[in-house]
């Protein structure tokens, strides 16, 4: 359990104070936070809540969406929020194609340019920009960075303490080069997130993640690969699934812990 982290999106409707209390009661050492519920609770208040509970904030989701208007100001706020919460990792979902565009290569260049613009600000705040590649089905609207290799092509332009990558089993399990890319990533692995791939995917596909063990992903192989690459950090269970969200928060947390211990560790 020393590396386990519960991403609060896994129990989306569980209030932040209850998530924190549940993690403490269950002996969970880390929590991954999302900006929207933190803002709703109050940034300073959320930082104090987690700090007083003795929990490590393993990541903050999310910055990015660099192909949308107003991206710079929003990401500067996200960097400040991450620093206030005491996490070094700001997860970036890079954004899809600009409205009316079909130029995916141009969109990826926009992402790289935006990260170059933000990198000095992040470094000054002690926050690492963690590029998360998403499954290709999200390329048009959410993330033009679709493989770990593409994420590393951008990240390797910067110091590994300033720009890293996220390894997420749900998004990367299908890629036949992913284990080579994990070995390539080494000290650029900023976060390791686990969720299973369930079929059939629900309508809209966004909520198609399963708890560890509910789908077809070999998560232990991923864990062994990131370990071999030198990653010793937290392992977050992060699941978007309406049926999971309908359960009581503590039931979800207990199921996440059980799946982690059985299928990841």
mmCIF file of N, CA and C in Angstrom, residues 109-160:
data_model
loop_
_atom_site.group_PDB
_atom_site.id
_atom_site.type_symbol
_atom_site.label_atom_id
_atom_site.label_comp_id
_atom_site.label_asym_id
_atom_site.label_seq_id
_atom_site.Cartn_x
_atom_site.Cartn_y
_atom_site.Cartn_z
ATOM 1 N N UNK A 109 2.255 20.603 -32.918
ATOM 2 C CA UNK A 109 3.251 21.674 -32.808
ATOM 3 C C UNK A 109 2.762 22.751 -31.837
ATOM 4 N N UNK A 110 1.474 23.041 -31.870
ATOM 5 C CA UNK A 110 0.910 24.016 -30.928
ATOM 6 C C UNK A 110 1.108 23.547 -29.490
ATOM 7 N N UNK A 111 0.917 22.263 -29.252
ATOM 8 C CA UNK A 111 1.106 21.700 -27.909
ATOM 9 C C UNK A 111 2.555 21.868 -27.467
ATOM 10 N N UNK A 112 3.487 21.514 -28.347
ATOM 11 C CA UNK A 112 4.905 21.630 -27.998
ATOM 12 C C UNK A 112 5.289 23.082 -27.725
ATOM 13 N N UNK A 113 4.795 24.007 -28.538
ATOM 14 C CA UNK A 113 5.102 25.426 -28.337
ATOM 15 C C UNK A 113 4.526 25.941 -27.020
ATOM 16 N N UNK A 114 3.315 25.479 -26.682
ATOM 17 C CA UNK A 114 2.688 25.914 -25.434
ATOM 18 C C UNK A 114 3.471 25.412 -24.224
ATOM 19 N N UNK A 115 3.917 24.172 -24.283
ATOM 20 C CA UNK A 115 4.694 23.630 -23.169
ATOM 21 C C UNK A 115 6.023 24.372 -23.032
ATOM 22 N N UNK A 116 6.644 24.722 -24.154
ATOM 23 C CA UNK A 116 7.873 25.517 -24.096
ATOM 24 C C UNK A 116 7.623 26.862 -23.432
ATOM 25 N N UNK A 117 6.483 27.455 -23.684
ATOM 26 C CA UNK A 117 6.132 28.735 -23.076
ATOM 27 C C UNK A 117 5.934 28.594 -21.568
ATOM 28 N N UNK A 118 5.316 27.476 -21.139
ATOM 29 C CA UNK A 118 4.980 27.295 -19.732
ATOM 30 C C UNK A 118 6.114 26.711 -18.899
ATOM 31 N N UNK A 119 7.064 26.052 -19.533
ATOM 32 C CA UNK A 119 8.091 25.336 -18.783
ATOM 33 C C UNK A 119 8.843 26.212 -17.790
ATOM 34 N N UNK A 120 9.276 27.425 -18.149
ATOM 35 C CA UNK A 120 9.969 28.249 -17.152
ATOM 36 C C UNK A 120 9.080 28.608 -15.956
ATOM 37 N N UNK A 121 7.805 28.848 -16.201
ATOM 38 C CA UNK A 121 6.877 29.170 -15.117
ATOM 39 C C UNK A 121 6.701 27.967 -14.186
ATOM 40 N N UNK A 122 6.595 26.784 -14.776
ATOM 41 C CA UNK A 122 6.446 25.579 -13.968
ATOM 42 C C UNK A 122 7.701 25.318 -13.143
ATOM 43 N N UNK A 123 8.859 25.461 -13.772
ATOM 44 C CA UNK A 123 10.113 25.224 -13.056
ATOM 45 C C UNK A 123 10.254 26.178 -11.878
ATOM 46 N N UNK A 124 9.885 27.425 -12.069
ATOM 47 C CA UNK A 124 9.988 28.405 -10.987
ATOM 48 C C UNK A 124 9.069 28.057 -9.818
ATOM 49 N N UNK A 125 7.954 27.402 -10.118
ATOM 50 C CA UNK A 125 6.993 27.030 -9.078
ATOM 51 C C UNK A 125 7.279 25.667 -8.467
ATOM 52 N N UNK A 126 8.275 24.956 -8.993
ATOM 53 C CA UNK A 126 8.569 23.614 -8.502
ATOM 54 C C UNK A 126 7.559 22.578 -8.934
ATOM 55 N N UNK A 127 6.955 22.796 -10.101
ATOM 56 C CA UNK A 127 5.919 21.902 -10.625
ATOM 57 C C UNK A 127 6.404 21.307 -11.944
ATOM 58 N N UNK A 128 6.192 20.019 -12.120
ATOM 59 C CA UNK A 128 6.539 19.373 -13.379
ATOM 60 C C UNK A 128 5.300 19.248 -14.260
ATOM 61 N N UNK A 129 5.437 19.574 -15.522
ATOM 62 C CA UNK A 129 4.368 19.419 -16.504
ATOM 63 C C UNK A 129 4.391 17.982 -17.003
ATOM 64 N N UNK A 130 3.330 17.229 -16.731
ATOM 65 C CA UNK A 130 3.283 15.799 -17.024
ATOM 66 C C UNK A 130 2.357 15.557 -18.207
ATOM 67 N N UNK A 131 2.935 15.308 -19.380
ATOM 68 C CA UNK A 131 2.170 15.130 -20.603
ATOM 69 C C UNK A 131 1.531 13.751 -20.602
ATOM 70 N N UNK A 132 0.203 13.706 -20.683
ATOM 71 C CA UNK A 132 -0.495 12.423 -20.701
ATOM 72 C C UNK A 132 -0.980 12.116 -22.116
ATOM 73 N N UNK A 133 -0.451 11.077 -22.746
ATOM 74 C CA UNK A 133 -1.029 10.653 -24.021
ATOM 75 C C UNK A 133 -2.355 9.936 -23.785
ATOM 76 N N UNK A 134 -3.343 10.260 -24.608
ATOM 77 C CA UNK A 134 -4.651 9.617 -24.527
ATOM 78 C C UNK A 134 -4.841 8.682 -25.713
ATOM 79 N N UNK A 135 -5.705 7.715 -25.524
ATOM 80 C CA UNK A 135 -6.028 6.770 -26.598
ATOM 81 C C UNK A 135 -6.395 7.535 -27.878
ATOM 82 N N UNK A 136 -6.012 7.019 -29.049
ATOM 83 C CA UNK A 136 -6.267 7.750 -30.299
ATOM 84 C C UNK A 136 -7.723 8.125 -30.537
ATOM 85 N N UNK A 137 -8.676 7.414 -29.940
ATOM 86 C CA UNK A 137 -10.076 7.763 -30.173
ATOM 87 C C UNK A 137 -10.429 9.138 -29.625
ATOM 88 N N UNK A 138 -9.545 9.714 -28.777
ATOM 89 C CA UNK A 138 -9.783 11.046 -28.222
ATOM 90 C C UNK A 138 -9.017 12.132 -28.972
ATOM 91 N N UNK A 139 -8.378 11.773 -30.071
ATOM 92 C CA UNK A 139 -7.469 12.695 -30.745
ATOM 93 C C UNK A 139 -8.181 13.943 -31.262
ATOM 94 N N UNK A 140 -9.379 13.814 -31.773
ATOM 95 C CA UNK A 140 -10.032 14.954 -32.404
ATOM 96 C C UNK A 140 -10.478 16.011 -31.406
ATOM 97 N N UNK A 141 -10.923 15.566 -30.224
ATOM 98 C CA UNK A 141 -11.546 16.537 -29.319
ATOM 99 C C UNK A 141 -10.829 16.747 -27.993
ATOM 100 N N UNK A 142 -9.958 15.800 -27.601
ATOM 101 C CA UNK A 142 -9.359 15.908 -26.273
ATOM 102 C C UNK A 142 -7.841 15.951 -26.265
ATOM 103 N N UNK A 143 -7.198 15.166 -27.121
ATOM 104 C CA UNK A 143 -5.747 15.055 -26.974
ATOM 105 C C UNK A 143 -5.107 14.555 -28.258
ATOM 106 N N UNK A 144 -4.375 15.438 -28.935
ATOM 107 C CA UNK A 144 -3.691 15.056 -30.163
ATOM 108 C C UNK A 144 -2.407 14.289 -29.880
ATOM 109 N N UNK A 145 -1.999 14.234 -28.618
ATOM 110 C CA UNK A 145 -0.862 13.397 -28.221
ATOM 111 C C UNK A 145 -1.415 12.021 -27.882
ATOM 112 N N UNK A 146 -1.188 11.050 -28.771
ATOM 113 C CA UNK A 146 -1.896 9.778 -28.695
ATOM 114 C C UNK A 146 -1.016 8.599 -28.336
ATOM 115 N N UNK A 147 0.287 8.771 -28.278
ATOM 116 C CA UNK A 147 1.179 7.674 -27.911
ATOM 117 C C UNK A 147 2.221 8.184 -26.929
ATOM 118 N N UNK A 148 2.796 7.255 -26.184
ATOM 119 C CA UNK A 148 3.870 7.641 -25.267
ATOM 120 C C UNK A 148 5.068 8.162 -26.045
ATOM 121 N N UNK A 149 5.315 7.609 -27.212
ATOM 122 C CA UNK A 149 6.410 8.102 -28.038
ATOM 123 C C UNK A 149 6.226 9.562 -28.425
ATOM 124 N N UNK A 150 5.010 9.944 -28.810
ATOM 125 C CA UNK A 150 4.741 11.343 -29.154
ATOM 126 C C UNK A 150 4.937 12.253 -27.939
ATOM 127 N N UNK A 151 4.493 11.783 -26.772
ATOM 128 C CA UNK A 151 4.679 12.571 -25.553
ATOM 129 C C UNK A 151 6.167 12.761 -25.243
ATOM 130 N N UNK A 152 6.938 11.700 -25.417
ATOM 131 C CA UNK A 152 8.374 11.795 -25.141
ATOM 132 C C UNK A 152 9.089 12.678 -26.159
ATOM 133 N N UNK A 153 8.632 12.667 -27.405
ATOM 134 C CA UNK A 153 9.244 13.547 -28.411
ATOM 135 C C UNK A 153 9.166 15.006 -27.975
ATOM 136 N N UNK A 154 8.095 15.365 -27.274
ATOM 137 C CA UNK A 154 7.970 16.729 -26.756
ATOM 138 C C UNK A 154 8.761 16.872 -25.460
ATOM 139 N N UNK A 155 8.585 15.947 -24.540
ATOM 140 C CA UNK A 155 9.184 16.073 -23.210
ATOM 141 C C UNK A 155 10.705 16.118 -23.265
ATOM 142 N N UNK A 156 11.300 15.397 -24.206
ATOM 143 C CA UNK A 156 12.757 15.306 -24.256
ATOM 144 C C UNK A 156 13.432 16.603 -24.671
ATOM 145 N N UNK A 157 12.660 17.602 -25.030
ATOM 146 C CA UNK A 157 13.235 18.920 -25.331
ATOM 147 C C UNK A 157 13.544 19.703 -24.055
ATOM 148 N N UNK A 158 13.121 19.174 -22.911
ATOM 149 C CA UNK A 158 13.210 19.922 -21.665
ATOM 150 C C UNK A 158 13.890 19.084 -20.586
ATOM 151 N N UNK A 159 14.267 19.745 -19.514
ATOM 152 C CA UNK A 159 14.821 19.044 -18.361
ATOM 153 C C UNK A 159 13.777 18.063 -17.818
ATOM 154 N N UNK A 160 14.172 16.840 -17.462
ATOM 155 C CA UNK A 160 13.178 15.860 -16.975
ATOM 156 C C UNK A 160 12.517 16.258 -15.671
#
